[in-house]
Tab-separated table of C-alpha atoms in Angstrom:
chain	number	residue	atom	x	y	z
A	1	UNK	CA	5.837	1.209	-15.240
A	2	UNK	CA	2.620	2.481	-15.404
A	3	UNK	CA	2.070	5.582	-14.003
A	4	UNK	CA	-1.320	6.373	-11.743
A	5	UNK	CA	-1.701	10.466	-11.795
A	6	UNK	CA	-4.212	11.447	-9.142
A	7	UNK	CA	-6.394	14.849	-9.308
A	8	UNK	CA	-6.881	17.225	-7.287
A	9	UNK	CA	-3.943	16.878	-5.254
A	10	UNK	CA	-5.799	18.362	-2.308
A	11	UNK	CA	-9.669	19.779	-2.153
A	12	UNK	CA	-11.552	21.096	1.376
A	13	UNK	CA	-15.177	20.049	2.059
A	14	UNK	CA	-18.005	20.379	3.932
A	15	UNK	CA	-19.611	17.748	6.279
A	16	UNK	CA	-22.387	16.347	3.427
A	17	UNK	CA	-20.980	17.526	0.524
A	18	UNK	CA	-20.523	14.826	-2.721
A	19	UNK	CA	-16.792	14.217	-3.579
A	20	UNK	CA	-14.757	13.191	-6.697
A	21	UNK	CA	-11.314	12.314	-6.044
A	22	UNK	CA	-9.766	10.941	-9.834
A	23	UNK	CA	-6.728	8.924	-10.633
A	24	UNK	CA	-5.688	8.446	-15.025
A	25	UNK	CA	-3.227	5.605	-15.449
A	26	UNK	CA	-0.561	6.258	-17.977
A	27	UNK	CA	-1.825	3.018	-19.874
A	28	UNK	CA	-5.074	0.477	-19.806
A	29	UNK	CA	-5.142	-1.135	-16.267
A	30	UNK	CA	-8.422	-2.776	-17.315
A	31	UNK	CA	-10.016	-2.834	-12.786
A	32	UNK	CA	-6.451	-3.353	-11.659
A	33	UNK	CA	-7.716	-0.356	-9.425
A	34	UNK	CA	-7.732	0.153	-5.725
A	35	UNK	CA	-8.549	2.613	-3.879
A	36	UNK	CA	-7.050	2.863	0.438
A	37	UNK	CA	-7.536	5.957	2.773
A	38	UNK	CA	-4.639	6.983	4.848
A	39	UNK	CA	-4.990	8.861	7.964
A	40	UNK	CA	-2.147	10.759	9.715
A	41	UNK	CA	0.307	8.662	11.597
A	42	UNK	CA	-1.538	5.717	10.461
A	43	UNK	CA	-1.256	2.807	7.973
A	44	UNK	CA	-3.186	2.834	4.684
A	45	UNK	CA	-5.995	1.184	4.691
A	46	UNK	CA	-8.399	-0.246	1.803
A	47	UNK	CA	-11.772	1.343	0.514
A	48	UNK	CA	-12.371	-0.267	-3.187
A	49	UNK	CA	-10.324	-3.157	-4.736
A	50	UNK	CA	-11.186	-3.873	-7.871
A	51	UNK	CA	-11.830	-0.298	-9.144
A	52	UNK	CA	-15.669	-0.675	-7.523
A	53	UNK	CA	-15.341	-3.427	-5.042
A	54	UNK	CA	-16.410	-2.555	-1.347
A	55	UNK	CA	-14.130	-3.392	0.939
A	56	UNK	CA	-15.987	-5.242	3.842
A	57	UNK	CA	-16.544	-2.869	6.990
A	58	UNK	CA	-16.172	0.365	4.542
A	59	UNK	CA	-19.232	2.429	4.784
A	60	UNK	CA	-21.131	2.677	1.686
A	61	UNK	CA	-20.500	6.382	0.725
A	62	UNK	CA	-17.691	5.164	-0.924
A	63	UNK	CA	-17.980	3.693	-4.374
A	64	UNK	CA	-15.217	3.624	-7.151
A	65	UNK	CA	-15.893	3.427	-10.756
A	66	UNK	CA	-14.105	3.217	-13.855
A	67	UNK	CA	-11.809	0.881	-16.341
A	68	UNK	CA	-9.326	0.981	-18.060
A	69	UNK	CA	-7.195	4.436	-17.485
A	70	UNK	CA	-9.664	6.103	-15.975
A	71	UNK	CA	-11.144	5.791	-12.800
A	72	UNK	CA	-13.020	7.710	-9.695
A	73	UNK	CA	-13.108	7.221	-6.407
A	74	UNK	CA	-16.686	8.933	-4.309
A	75	UNK	CA	-17.974	9.842	-1.419
A	76	UNK	CA	-21.693	10.572	-1.331
A	77	UNK	CA	-21.865	12.375	1.607
A	78	UNK	CA	-18.575	13.567	3.155
A	79	UNK	CA	-18.111	13.137	7.372
A	80	UNK	CA	-16.426	14.245	9.993
A	81	UNK	CA	-14.129	11.327	10.106
A	82	UNK	CA	-13.842	11.380	6.341
A	83	UNK	CA	-10.032	13.087	6.603
A	84	UNK	CA	-7.446	11.919	4.877
A	85	UNK	CA	-5.352	11.332	1.772
A	86	UNK	CA	-6.553	9.417	-0.463
A	87	UNK	CA	-4.605	7.395	-3.476
A	88	UNK	CA	-5.055	5.083	-6.030
A	89	UNK	CA	-3.105	1.654	-6.726
A	90	UNK	CA	-2.727	-0.176	-10.236
A	91	UNK	CA	-2.110	-3.682	-9.984
A	92	UNK	CA	-2.344	-4.391	-13.524
A	93	UNK	CA	1.636	-5.514	-13.387
A	94	UNK	CA	4.691	-4.390	-11.349
A	95	UNK	CA	5.678	-2.748	-9.906
A	96	UNK	CA	2.601	-2.017	-8.327
A	97	UNK	CA	2.225	2.238	-8.058
A	98	UNK	CA	0.832	4.582	-6.227
A	99	UNK	CA	-0.983	7.671	-6.794
A	100	UNK	CA	0.956	11.160	-5.097
A	101	UNK	CA	-2.846	11.309	-3.302
A	102	UNK	CA	-5.350	13.536	-2.735
A	103	UNK	CA	-5.597	15.095	0.389
A	104	UNK	CA	-8.936	16.123	1.669
A	105	UNK	CA	-10.087	18.295	4.618
A	106	UNK	CA	-13.216	18.915	5.878
A	107	UNK	CA	-13.870	23.147	5.711
B	1	UNK	CA	-8.156	-10.518	13.078
B	2	UNK	CA	-4.632	-10.579	11.093
B	3	UNK	CA	-1.804	-8.804	12.506
B	4	UNK	CA	0.942	-7.089	11.038
B	5	UNK	CA	3.927	-6.001	12.945
B	6	UNK	CA	7.481	-5.005	12.067
B	7	UNK	CA	10.474	-4.622	13.789
B	8	UNK	CA	14.002	-3.596	13.441
B	9	UNK	CA	16.313	-0.730	14.330
B	10	UNK	CA	15.294	2.796	13.686
B	11	UNK	CA	18.371	4.254	12.868
B	12	UNK	CA	21.038	2.738	10.114
B	13	UNK	CA	24.000	4.148	8.722
B	14	UNK	CA	24.234	4.626	5.492
B	15	UNK	CA	26.236	1.631	3.352
B	16	UNK	CA	24.913	-0.397	5.699
B	17	UNK	CA	22.070	-3.025	5.418
B	18	UNK	CA	18.000	-2.656	6.776
B	19	UNK	CA	16.604	-5.055	8.144
B	20	UNK	CA	13.327	-5.206	9.181
B	21	UNK	CA	10.966	-8.606	10.298
B	22	UNK	CA	6.880	-8.424	9.926
B	23	UNK	CA	5.711	-10.579	12.396
B	24	UNK	CA	2.258	-12.078	11.702
B	25	UNK	CA	-0.440	-12.644	14.415
B	26	UNK	CA	-4.104	-14.216	13.791
B	27	UNK	CA	-3.429	-16.114	10.349
B	28	UNK	CA	-0.626	-18.575	8.965
B	29	UNK	CA	1.948	-17.427	6.200
B	30	UNK	CA	2.228	-21.375	6.174
B	31	UNK	CA	-1.659	-21.656	5.390
B	32	UNK	CA	-0.510	-19.898	1.729
B	33	UNK	CA	-3.800	-18.191	-0.462
B	34	UNK	CA	-1.484	-14.562	0.162
B	35	UNK	CA	1.788	-12.793	-0.461
B	36	UNK	CA	3.310	-11.029	2.084
B	37	UNK	CA	4.799	-7.514	0.950
B	38	UNK	CA	6.714	-4.519	2.410
B	39	UNK	CA	5.538	-0.673	1.562
B	40	UNK	CA	7.698	2.054	2.278
B	41	UNK	CA	6.544	5.510	2.681
B	42	UNK	CA	9.143	8.525	2.844
B	43	UNK	CA	8.563	11.114	4.252
B	44	UNK	CA	6.117	13.622	3.806
B	45	UNK	CA	5.553	11.528	0.250
B	46	UNK	CA	3.636	8.324	-0.992
B	47	UNK	CA	3.874	4.783	-1.363
B	48	UNK	CA	5.760	3.004	-2.625
B	49	UNK	CA	5.565	-1.009	-2.906
B	50	UNK	CA	8.707	-2.998	-1.781
B	51	UNK	CA	8.229	-6.573	-3.091
B	52	UNK	CA	6.761	-9.573	-1.819
B	53	UNK	CA	7.198	-12.799	-1.369
B	54	UNK	CA	4.848	-16.471	-0.847
B	55	UNK	CA	5.019	-19.413	1.382
B	56	UNK	CA	7.134	-20.996	-0.536
B	57	UNK	CA	10.261	-18.457	-0.888
B	58	UNK	CA	9.495	-17.167	-4.289
B	59	UNK	CA	9.844	-13.080	-4.524
B	60	UNK	CA	9.089	-10.185	-7.190
B	61	UNK	CA	10.865	-7.356	-6.442
B	62	UNK	CA	10.105	-3.616	-6.928
B	63	UNK	CA	13.137	-3.215	-9.758
B	64	UNK	CA	14.468	0.456	-9.481
B	65	UNK	CA	14.949	-1.777	-5.461
B	66	UNK	CA	15.955	-4.883	-7.020
B	67	UNK	CA	19.525	-5.261	-7.093
B	68	UNK	CA	19.911	-4.015	-2.734
B	69	UNK	CA	16.621	-6.104	-1.829
B	70	UNK	CA	16.124	-9.128	-0.175
B	71	UNK	CA	13.346	-10.314	1.275
B	72	UNK	CA	12.375	-13.326	3.062
B	73	UNK	CA	9.923	-15.896	4.646
B	74	UNK	CA	10.226	-18.220	8.181
B	75	UNK	CA	6.749	-20.227	7.988
B	76	UNK	CA	7.899	-21.809	11.557
B	77	UNK	CA	8.035	-18.690	13.101
B	78	UNK	CA	4.434	-16.568	11.220
B	79	UNK	CA	7.227	-13.958	9.732
B	80	UNK	CA	8.804	-12.150	7.372
B	81	UNK	CA	11.725	-10.252	6.951
B	82	UNK	CA	13.495	-7.570	4.504
B	83	UNK	CA	17.160	-6.446	3.644
B	84	UNK	CA	18.380	-3.317	1.361
B	85	UNK	CA	21.766	-3.602	1.584
B	86	UNK	CA	23.941	-0.166	0.564
B	87	UNK	CA	21.831	1.999	2.099
B	88	UNK	CA	21.499	5.911	1.401
B	89	UNK	CA	19.704	9.388	2.969
B	90	UNK	CA	17.013	8.110	-0.129
B	91	UNK	CA	15.580	4.823	2.138
B	92	UNK	CA	15.037	7.139	5.418
B	93	UNK	CA	10.900	6.114	5.479
B	94	UNK	CA	8.349	4.415	7.418
B	95	UNK	CA	8.386	0.933	5.961
B	96	UNK	CA	5.535	-0.811	6.457
B	97	UNK	CA	4.471	-4.851	6.175
B	98	UNK	CA	1.221	-5.773	4.369
B	99	UNK	CA	-0.966	-9.472	3.355
B	100	UNK	CA	-1.664	-8.794	-0.233
B	101	UNK	CA	-5.403	-10.493	-0.628
B	102	UNK	CA	-5.796	-11.761	-4.322
B	103	UNK	CA	-9.406	-12.354	-6.116
B	104	UNK	CA	-10.555	-12.660	-9.776
B	105	UNK	CA	-8.660	-9.579	-11.120
B	106	UNK	CA	-5.794	-9.079	-9.095
B	107	UNK	CA	-4.364	-7.742	-5.817
B	108	UNK	CA	-4.621	-5.467	-3.188
B	109	UNK	CA	-3.470	-4.529	0.085
B	110	UNK	CA	-5.649	-5.947	3.319
B	111	UNK	CA	-3.751	-5.581	5.775
B	112	UNK	CA	-1.211	-3.545	6.908
B	113	UNK	CA	1.256	-3.029	10.127
B	114	UNK	CA	1.651	0.262	11.807
B	115	UNK	CA	4.868	1.152	10.217
B	116	UNK	CA	8.194	1.642	11.228
B	117	UNK	CA	10.464	4.074	10.306
B	118	UNK	CA	14.344	4.173	9.477
B	119	UNK	CA	16.060	6.551	8.767
B	120	UNK	CA	20.033	6.655	7.190
B	121	UNK	CA	21.857	9.195	9.446
B	122	UNK	CA	25.389	8.900	10.304
C-alpha cells in the first residue's frame, strides 16, 4: 500500500496567517493527490483534487501544489472558519489511502 | 444537489454482520459516470477507504478488509449497501458513504453522507 505522511500533525495559527501543510507519499504518485477538510462531527469536504485543482465553491485562499512524492496545501490567509482537520489522500492506486491528518486551530 | 444518507443498526454484536445502506438523492446511480464508495473513521482516528462499486455491480475492495466485505447496488432503489462479516471491536467506527468523481488524473470523493456511527459490542 502507498503510505501518505502528513506534517505537522497539528498547528495553531492566527487569522490572516499563511498556513502550509505537507504530504509525502511513499512512492511517486504523479498528481493523484486530493485534499479534504473535516470539521468535528461532520463528513470530510474536498478542497483540492489532482494536486492543484480547486473544487468548485472552495475559497481561492486554498491552493495545492506538488507532484511525485511531495505535496503542499496552502491557506494564503487563514480565516476563523478554516479550523478543522485536513487530510491528504492518494488515488494513484488502490487501496486509496489517507494521511493521518493535520489539525488546524485558530489562535 | 446530490445527497447521500446512511442507514442501519448502530450496534452490532461481535462475530455478527454489519449491514449499512446508502440512499442517494438528487442524482441517479443508474446514470453512470461515478463510483459509489464506503469510507470509515475509527474513533478519534483518520479515514480508511473500504471499497467502491459501479452501477454494473463491479467492485473494488480494500485488501485489508476484502475477505469480510460485500458491497452491492440496487439501482431501482438508488441505493448501495455494505456488509462486513465477522465483526470485532476493531470495526467500531463512523461509516460514511460517498460518491467518487473521476477526472483525467484519477478520482476523488465529492459528495459524502453525514456518517453513521457503528459500535461493535456484546
